[in-house]
């Protein structure tokens, strides 16, 4: 029996989405499902929920097992064909709190802090050592498995796995699938399905390069016109004004939300221009707020997930579609995060890029792209610099590389002096304590 292992199965709602999709896919219904986590309570809750779904959706065709703690990790992985990764090292409390509260002492504000910026750097530094352990185990007990990474910072973690391990890795995000329809619906632009689009760049800053509807209508001119009109309102209620400003200034829309992109550059969160926060409707401290709400909602709704009445409709997540295409050889197209190696000619070879990929029985095959417009490549490079330096910091365990990654971060560098950046990094290293390895 083939096997799917879910790492970080205590992410119960996300496990429901991915594994519920699996149970609704004929080619995957009889795969063994192996759940792994280090939190006994959350693992047990997910085990109950997945068994309930298996009964209701799948006629109990799947064997479901649970594996708690590092000592059982190899058994969780043994013989897996696919490994889904959804871990969060350090959780909301203490590590996300640390990522936000320590920088605030220096006047450095963030919205999400999980992909770039000082928060993204330190999330990477505490996650890569765990992924290194996963990779070592996978190379021993499931060397041919595909590692489907959903954990952020996507580009840094996926880039590490692909460059420094032998594990077949693909990075998967939620933003590519909803990018085009999201902006068209938000701006009230009618369109005829199926859309024809091309998206390429880096995770959370991949660019919608081309968009036509089924009749061949180029939708970009109307998108630009309406986005600029929204920006020119005296007060817009839109939560996507940062990305609309990208359209106005750079000519193109990008995949991930404005609350994310507001902190990936030096333009919007600026202590010297506090009025920009209201002008662009930027939600500072958004990720901690989401964490608190998610914890509260889980406590409120957990019984809905832990009974035999649980329901599910197949989502837009790529995981089950990748598995299905590999198992059946019926091809599908995804937006995946892979090592560049010339796929986007004007980005570095070692960068992790997000591009269209064909998936079939031969595996995951990234598609060659044209060079990006220079302004888009420049924006991507401002993020790639940080990503590559952070990966190098994790691999070499040199504190100097942490400082350099933070110095190159657009938002951090725009707000703080070099001395303050170094001091902030030192404070974060101390505050994280044993969540980080020792740096020299």
Coordinates of C-alpha atoms in Angstrom, one line a residue:
X1 CA 0.0 0.0 0.0
X2 CA 1.3 3.4 -0.9
X3 CA 1.6 6.0 1.9
X4 CA 1.2 9.7 2.5
X5 CA 2.9 11.2 5.5
X6 CA 1.7 14.5 6.9
X7 CA 4.3 16.3 9.0
X8 CA 2.8 18.8 11.4
X9 CA -0.5 17.0 11.5
X10 CA -1.5 19.1 14.5
X11 CA -2.4 21.8 11.9
X12 CA -5.8 20.2 12.0
X13 CA -7.8 22.4 9.7
X14 CA -5.0 22.4 7.0
X15 CA -4.7 18.6 7.4
X16 CA -8.4 18.3 6.9
X17 CA -8.1 20.2 3.6
X18 CA -5.2 18.3 2.2
X19 CA -6.2 14.8 3.4
X20 CA -9.8 15.4 2.7
X21 CA -8.8 16.2 -0.9
X22 CA -6.9 12.9 -0.9
X23 CA -10.0 11.0 0.2
X24 CA -12.1 12.5 -2.6
X25 CA -9.5 11.5 -5.2
X26 CA -10.1 8.0 -6.6
X27 CA -6.5 7.2 -7.3
X28 CA -5.5 8.0 -3.7
X29 CA -8.3 6.7 -1.6
X30 CA -6.5 3.6 -0.5
X31 CA -3.2 5.2 0.4
X32 CA -2.1 4.8 4.0
X33 CA -2.2 8.1 5.9
X34 CA 0.5 8.6 8.4
X35 CA 0.1 11.6 10.8
X36 CA 3.2 13.0 12.6
X37 CA 3.5 15.8 15.2
X38 CA 5.3 16.6 18.5
X39 CA 2.1 17.9 20.2
X40 CA 0.2 14.9 21.7
X41 CA -3.1 16.7 22.1
X42 CA -3.2 18.2 18.6
X43 CA -2.0 15.0 17.0
X44 CA -4.8 13.0 18.8
X45 CA -7.4 15.6 17.6
X46 CA -6.2 15.3 14.0
X47 CA -6.2 11.5 14.3
X48 CA -9.8 11.5 15.4
X49 CA -10.8 14.0 12.7
X50 CA -9.0 12.2 9.9
X51 CA -10.5 8.8 10.9
X52 CA -13.9 10.4 10.9
X53 CA -13.4 11.8 7.4
X54 CA -12.1 8.4 6.3
X55 CA -15.3 6.8 7.5
X56 CA -17.7 9.4 6.1
X57 CA -16.0 10.4 2.9
X58 CA -14.0 7.3 2.1
X59 CA -15.7 4.2 3.4
X60 CA -12.8 3.6 5.7
X61 CA -10.6 2.6 2.8
X62 CA -7.5 4.3 4.1
X63 CA -5.4 3.0 7.0
X64 CA -4.7 6.0 9.3
X65 CA -1.8 5.9 11.8
X66 CA -0.3 8.4 14.2
X67 CA 3.2 9.0 15.3
X68 CA 4.2 11.2 18.2
X69 CA 7.6 12.8 18.8
X70 CA 11.1 12.7 17.3
X71 CA 11.6 9.2 18.4
X72 CA 8.8 8.0 16.1
X73 CA 9.6 10.2 13.1
X74 CA 11.3 7.6 11.0
X75 CA 8.4 5.2 11.4
X76 CA 6.0 8.0 10.3
X77 CA 8.1 8.5 7.2
X78 CA 9.1 4.9 6.4
X79 CA 8.0 3.9 2.9
X80 CA 6.1 7.1 2.1
X81 CA 5.5 8.1 -1.5
X82 CA 4.5 11.6 -0.6
X83 CA 5.4 13.8 2.4
X84 CA 3.3 16.9 3.1
X85 CA 5.1 19.5 5.3
X86 CA 3.0 21.9 7.4
X87 CA 5.2 22.4 10.5
X88 CA 5.5 25.7 12.4
X89 CA 8.6 25.7 14.7
X90 CA 8.0 27.5 17.9
X91 CA 4.4 28.2 17.2
X92 CA 2.6 31.5 18.0
X93 CA 3.8 31.4 21.6
X94 CA 6.7 32.0 22.1
X95 CA 8.3 32.4 18.7
X96 CA 5.9 34.5 16.7
X97 CA 5.4 36.8 19.6
X98 CA 9.2 37.1 19.8
X99 CA 9.5 37.8 16.1
X100 CA 7.1 40.8 16.5
X101 CA 7.7 42.2 19.9
X102 CA 11.5 42.4 19.9
X103 CA 11.7 44.4 16.6
X104 CA 9.0 46.8 18.0
X105 CA 11.5 47.9 20.6
X106 CA 13.6 49.3 17.7
X107 CA 10.6 50.8 16.0
X108 CA 10.4 48.1 13.3
X109 CA 6.8 47.2 12.5
X110 CA 5.5 44.2 10.6
X111 CA 2.3 42.8 9.2
X112 CA 2.8 39.1 8.7
X113 CA 6.5 38.5 9.3
X114 CA 6.6 34.9 8.0
X115 CA 8.2 35.2 4.6
X116 CA 10.7 38.1 4.5
X117 CA 11.8 40.8 6.8
X118 CA 13.3 40.2 10.2
X119 CA 10.4 37.8 11.1
X120 CA 10.9 35.7 8.0
X121 CA 14.7 35.5 8.6
X122 CA 14.3 34.2 12.1
X123 CA 11.5 31.8 11.2
X124 CA 13.8 30.3 8.6
X125 CA 16.7 30.0 11.0
X126 CA 14.7 28.0 13.5
X127 CA 13.0 25.8 10.8
X128 CA 15.9 24.8 8.6
X129 CA 17.6 22.6 11.3
X130 CA 14.4 20.6 11.7
X131 CA 14.0 20.2 7.9
X132 CA 17.6 19.0 7.8
X133 CA 16.6 16.3 10.3
X134 CA 13.5 15.4 8.2
X135 CA 15.7 15.2 5.1
X136 CA 18.2 12.9 6.8
X137 CA 15.4 10.5 7.8
X138 CA 13.7 10.7 4.4
X139 CA 17.0 9.9 2.6
X140 CA 17.2 6.7 4.8
X141 CA 13.6 5.4 4.9
X142 CA 11.8 6.9 1.9
X143 CA 14.5 8.1 -0.5
X144 CA 12.1 8.3 -3.5
X145 CA 9.4 10.3 -1.8
X146 CA 8.2 13.8 -2.9
X147 CA 8.4 16.4 -0.2
X148 CA 5.5 18.9 -0.7
X149 CA 6.4 21.9 1.4
X150 CA 3.7 24.3 2.5
X151 CA 5.6 25.9 5.4
X152 CA 6.8 29.5 5.2
X153 CA 9.2 31.1 4.5
X154 CA 8.5 29.2 1.3
X155 CA 11.4 30.3 -0.9
X156 CA 14.0 29.9 1.8
X157 CA 12.9 26.5 3.1
X158 CA 12.3 25.1 -0.3
X159 CA 15.5 26.6 -1.6
X160 CA 17.4 24.9 1.3
X161 CA 15.9 21.5 0.7
X162 CA 16.6 21.6 -3.1
X163 CA 20.2 22.9 -2.8
X164 CA 21.4 21.1 0.3
X165 CA 19.5 17.7 0.5
X166 CA 18.7 14.9 -1.9
X167 CA 15.0 15.1 -1.3
X168 CA 12.7 15.7 -4.2
X169 CA 11.1 18.9 -3.1
X170 CA 8.4 21.2 -4.4
X171 CA 7.2 24.3 -2.6
X172 CA 3.4 25.0 -2.7
X173 CA 1.5 28.1 -1.9
X174 CA -2.2 29.1 -2.1
X175 CA -1.8 32.4 -3.9
X176 CA -1.2 31.4 -7.5
X177 CA -4.6 29.6 -7.9
X178 CA -6.6 32.6 -6.7
X179 CA -4.6 35.5 -8.0
X180 CA -6.3 36.3 -11.4
X181 CA -9.9 35.7 -10.3
X182 CA -9.3 37.6 -7.1
X183 CA -8.4 40.9 -8.8
X184 CA -11.0 40.5 -11.5
X185 CA -13.7 39.9 -9.0
X186 CA -12.5 42.7 -6.7
X187 CA -12.5 45.2 -9.5
X188 CA -15.8 44.0 -10.9
X189 CA -14.4 43.0 -14.3
X190 CA -16.4 40.5 -16.2
X191 CA -14.6 37.6 -17.8
X192 CA -15.2 34.3 -19.6
X193 CA -13.7 31.1 -18.4
X194 CA -11.3 29.5 -18.8
X195 CA -8.7 32.2 -18.1
X196 CA -5.3 32.0 -19.9
X197 CA -2.6 33.3 -17.6
X198 CA 1.1 33.3 -17.1
X199 CA 2.6 33.8 -13.6
X200 CA 6.3 33.7 -12.7
X201 CA 8.6 35.3 -10.2
X202 CA 9.3 34.3 -6.6
X203 CA 6.9 33.0 -3.9
X204 CA 4.6 35.8 -2.6
X205 CA 6.0 38.1 -5.3
X206 CA 5.3 36.1 -8.5
X207 CA 4.0 38.4 -11.3
X208 CA 0.8 38.1 -13.3
X209 CA 2.5 38.6 -16.6
X210 CA -0.3 37.9 -19.0
X211 CA -4.1 37.4 -18.6
X212 CA -6.6 36.8 -21.3
X213 CA -10.1 35.3 -21.0
X214 CA -11.5 32.4 -23.1
X215 CA -12.4 34.8 -26.0
X216 CA -8.8 36.1 -26.2
X217 CA -9.6 39.4 -24.5
X218 CA -6.6 41.0 -22.9
X219 CA -7.9 41.8 -19.4
X220 CA -4.9 43.9 -18.3
X221 CA -5.9 47.3 -19.7
X222 CA -9.2 47.3 -17.8
X223 CA -7.4 46.0 -14.7
X224 CA -4.9 48.8 -14.8
X225 CA -7.6 51.4 -15.4
X226 CA -9.8 50.3 -12.5
X227 CA -6.9 49.7 -10.1
X228 CA -5.6 53.2 -10.6
X229 CA -9.1 54.6 -10.2
X230 CA -9.3 52.8 -6.8
X231 CA -6.0 54.3 -5.7
X232 CA -7.2 57.8 -6.7
X233 CA -10.3 57.7 -4.5
X234 CA -10.2 60.1 -1.6
X235 CA -10.6 57.1 0.8
X236 CA -10.7 53.5 -0.6
X237 CA -11.9 50.7 1.6
X238 CA -10.0 48.1 -0.6
X239 CA -7.5 45.9 1.3
X240 CA -5.4 45.5 -1.9
X241 CA -4.1 49.0 -2.5
X242 CA -0.4 48.0 -2.2
X243 CA -0.8 45.6 -5.1
X244 CA -2.8 48.2 -7.1
X245 CA 0.2 50.5 -6.5
X246 CA 2.4 47.8 -8.0
X247 CA 0.2 47.9 -11.1
X248 CA 0.4 51.7 -11.3
X249 CA 4.2 52.0 -10.7
X250 CA 5.5 48.7 -12.0
X251 CA 2.9 47.8 -14.6
X252 CA 1.9 44.3 -13.1
X253 CA 0.0 42.7 -10.3
X254 CA 1.6 40.1 -8.0
X255 CA 0.3 36.9 -6.5
X256 CA 0.3 37.5 -2.7
X257 CA -1.9 39.8 -0.7
X258 CA -1.2 43.5 0.0
X259 CA -0.7 42.8 3.8
X260 CA 2.2 40.6 2.8
X261 CA 3.7 42.8 0.1
X262 CA 3.5 45.9 2.2
X263 CA 6.5 44.6 4.2
X264 CA 8.6 43.2 1.3
X265 CA 9.8 46.6 0.2
X266 CA 10.8 50.0 1.6
X267 CA 7.8 51.9 0.4
X268 CA 4.8 51.5 2.6
X269 CA 5.6 51.0 6.3
X270 CA 7.7 54.0 7.2
X271 CA 8.0 55.7 10.5
X272 CA 8.7 59.0 8.8
X273 CA 5.4 58.7 6.9
X274 CA 2.9 57.1 9.3
X275 CA 0.0 58.4 7.2
X276 CA 0.7 55.7 4.6
X277 CA -0.6 53.0 7.0
X278 CA -4.1 54.5 6.7
X279 CA -3.8 55.5 3.1
X280 CA -3.0 52.0 2.0
X281 CA -5.1 50.2 4.7
X282 CA -2.1 48.3 6.0
X283 CA -2.9 45.9 8.9
X284 CA 0.1 46.1 11.2
X285 CA 0.5 43.0 13.5
X286 CA -1.9 41.1 11.3
X287 CA -0.3 37.7 11.7
X288 CA -0.3 37.7 15.6
X289 CA -4.0 38.8 15.4
X290 CA -4.8 35.9 13.1
X291 CA -3.0 33.4 15.4
X292 CA -5.0 34.6 18.4
X293 CA -8.2 34.3 16.3
X294 CA -7.4 30.9 15.0
X295 CA -6.7 29.5 18.4
X296 CA -10.0 30.9 19.7
X297 CA -11.9 29.6 16.7
X298 CA -10.4 26.1 17.1
X299 CA -11.5 26.0 20.7
X300 CA -14.9 27.1 19.7
X301 CA -15.3 24.8 16.7
X302 CA -13.2 21.8 17.6
X303 CA -16.3 19.6 18.2
X304 CA -17.4 20.2 14.7
X305 CA -14.3 18.6 13.4
X306 CA -14.1 15.7 15.9
X307 CA -17.3 13.8 15.0
X308 CA -18.6 11.7 12.2
X309 CA -20.6 14.5 10.7
X310 CA -17.5 16.2 9.3
X311 CA -17.8 17.1 5.6
X312 CA -15.4 18.2 3.0
X313 CA -15.4 19.6 -0.6
X314 CA -12.2 19.2 -2.7
X315 CA -10.2 22.5 -2.4
X316 CA -7.9 24.3 -4.8
X317 CA -4.8 23.0 -2.9
X318 CA -2.2 21.5 -5.3
X319 CA -1.1 18.6 -3.1
X320 CA -3.7 16.0 -4.1
X321 CA -3.6 17.1 -7.7
X322 CA 0.2 16.5 -7.8
X323 CA -0.2 13.1 -6.2
X324 CA -3.0 12.2 -8.6
X325 CA -1.0 13.2 -11.7
X326 CA 2.1 11.3 -10.6
X327 CA 0.1 8.2 -9.8
X328 CA -2.2 8.2 -12.8
X329 CA 0.0 9.9 -15.4
X330 CA -2.9 12.2 -16.2
X331 CA -1.0 15.6 -16.4
X332 CA -1.9 18.7 -14.5
X333 CA -0.4 22.2 -14.3
X334 CA 0.6 23.9 -11.1
X335 CA 2.5 26.9 -9.9
X336 CA 5.5 25.5 -8.0
X337 CA 8.6 26.7 -6.2
X338 CA 11.8 25.2 -7.6
X339 CA 15.4 26.1 -8.1
X340 CA 15.8 28.6 -10.9
X341 CA 18.8 27.1 -12.9
X342 CA 18.0 29.5 -15.8
X343 CA 14.2 29.1 -15.8
X344 CA 13.9 32.9 -15.4
X345 CA 17.0 34.1 -17.2
X346 CA 17.5 37.4 -15.3
X347 CA 17.3 35.9 -11.8
X348 CA 20.1 34.0 -10.1
X349 CA 20.6 30.3 -10.9
X350 CA 20.4 29.4 -7.2
X351 CA 17.3 31.4 -6.4
X352 CA 14.1 29.6 -5.6
X353 CA 11.5 30.8 -8.1
X354 CA 7.8 30.2 -8.6
X355 CA 6.9 29.1 -12.1
X356 CA 4.3 27.0 -14.0
X357 CA 5.1 23.3 -13.8
X358 CA 3.8 20.3 -15.6
X359 CA 3.2 17.2 -13.4
X360 CA 2.8 13.6 -14.6
X361 CA 4.2 10.2 -13.9
X362 CA 7.7 11.5 -14.7
X363 CA 7.4 13.9 -11.8
X364 CA 7.4 17.7 -11.6
X365 CA 8.7 19.5 -14.6
X366 CA 9.2 23.3 -14.4
X367 CA 8.5 25.4 -17.5
X368 CA 11.1 27.8 -19.1
X369 CA 10.1 31.5 -18.9
X370 CA 11.2 34.6 -20.7
X371 CA 13.2 37.2 -18.8
X372 CA 11.1 39.3 -16.5
X373 CA 10.6 43.0 -17.2
X374 CA 13.6 44.6 -15.5
X375 CA 11.6 46.4 -12.8
X376 CA 10.0 43.2 -11.8
X377 CA 13.3 41.3 -11.7
X378 CA 14.7 44.2 -9.6
X379 CA 11.9 43.8 -7.1
X380 CA 12.4 40.1 -6.9
X381 CA 16.1 40.5 -6.4
X382 CA 15.6 42.7 -3.4
X383 CA 13.9 39.7 -1.8
X384 CA 16.2 37.0 -3.2
X385 CA 19.3 38.7 -1.7
X386 CA 17.8 38.2 1.7
X387 CA 16.7 34.7 1.0
X388 CA 20.1 33.5 -0.2
X389 CA 22.0 35.1 2.7
X390 CA 19.6 33.6 5.2
X391 CA 20.0 30.1 3.8
X392 CA 23.8 30.6 3.9
X393 CA 23.5 31.7 7.6
X394 CA 21.6 28.6 8.4
X395 CA 24.1 26.3 6.6
X396 CA 27.3 28.0 7.9
X397 CA 25.9 29.0 11.3
X398 CA 27.8 32.3 10.9
X399 CA 26.2 35.2 12.9
X400 CA 27.7 37.6 10.3
X401 CA 25.4 36.1 7.6
X402 CA 22.4 36.8 9.8
X403 CA 23.4 40.5 10.1
X404 CA 24.0 40.7 6.4
X405 CA 20.6 39.2 5.6
X406 CA 18.9 41.7 7.8
X407 CA 21.0 44.5 6.3
X408 CA 19.8 43.6 2.8
X409 CA 16.1 43.3 3.8
X410 CA 14.4 46.3 2.2
X411 CA 12.0 47.2 5.0
X412 CA 14.5 46.7 7.8
X413 CA 17.3 48.6 6.1
X414 CA 14.9 51.5 5.3
X415 CA 14.0 51.9 9.0
X416 CA 17.1 51.0 11.0
X417 CA 20.8 51.9 11.1
X418 CA 23.4 49.2 10.6
X419 CA 24.2 49.3 14.4
X420 CA 20.6 48.9 15.3
X421 CA 20.2 46.0 12.8
X422 CA 23.1 44.1 14.4
X423 CA 21.8 44.8 17.9
X424 CA 18.3 43.7 16.9
X425 CA 19.6 40.4 15.5
X426 CA 21.6 39.8 18.7
X427 CA 18.5 40.5 20.8
X428 CA 16.4 38.1 18.7
X429 CA 19.1 35.4 18.9
X430 CA 19.1 35.7 22.7
X431 CA 15.3 35.8 22.9
X432 CA 14.9 32.7 20.8
X433 CA 17.3 30.8 23.0
X434 CA 17.2 27.0 22.3
X435 CA 14.9 27.5 19.4
X436 CA 18.0 28.3 17.4
X437 CA 21.3 26.5 17.0
X438 CA 24.5 28.2 18.3
X439 CA 25.9 30.7 15.8
X440 CA 29.5 31.8 15.8

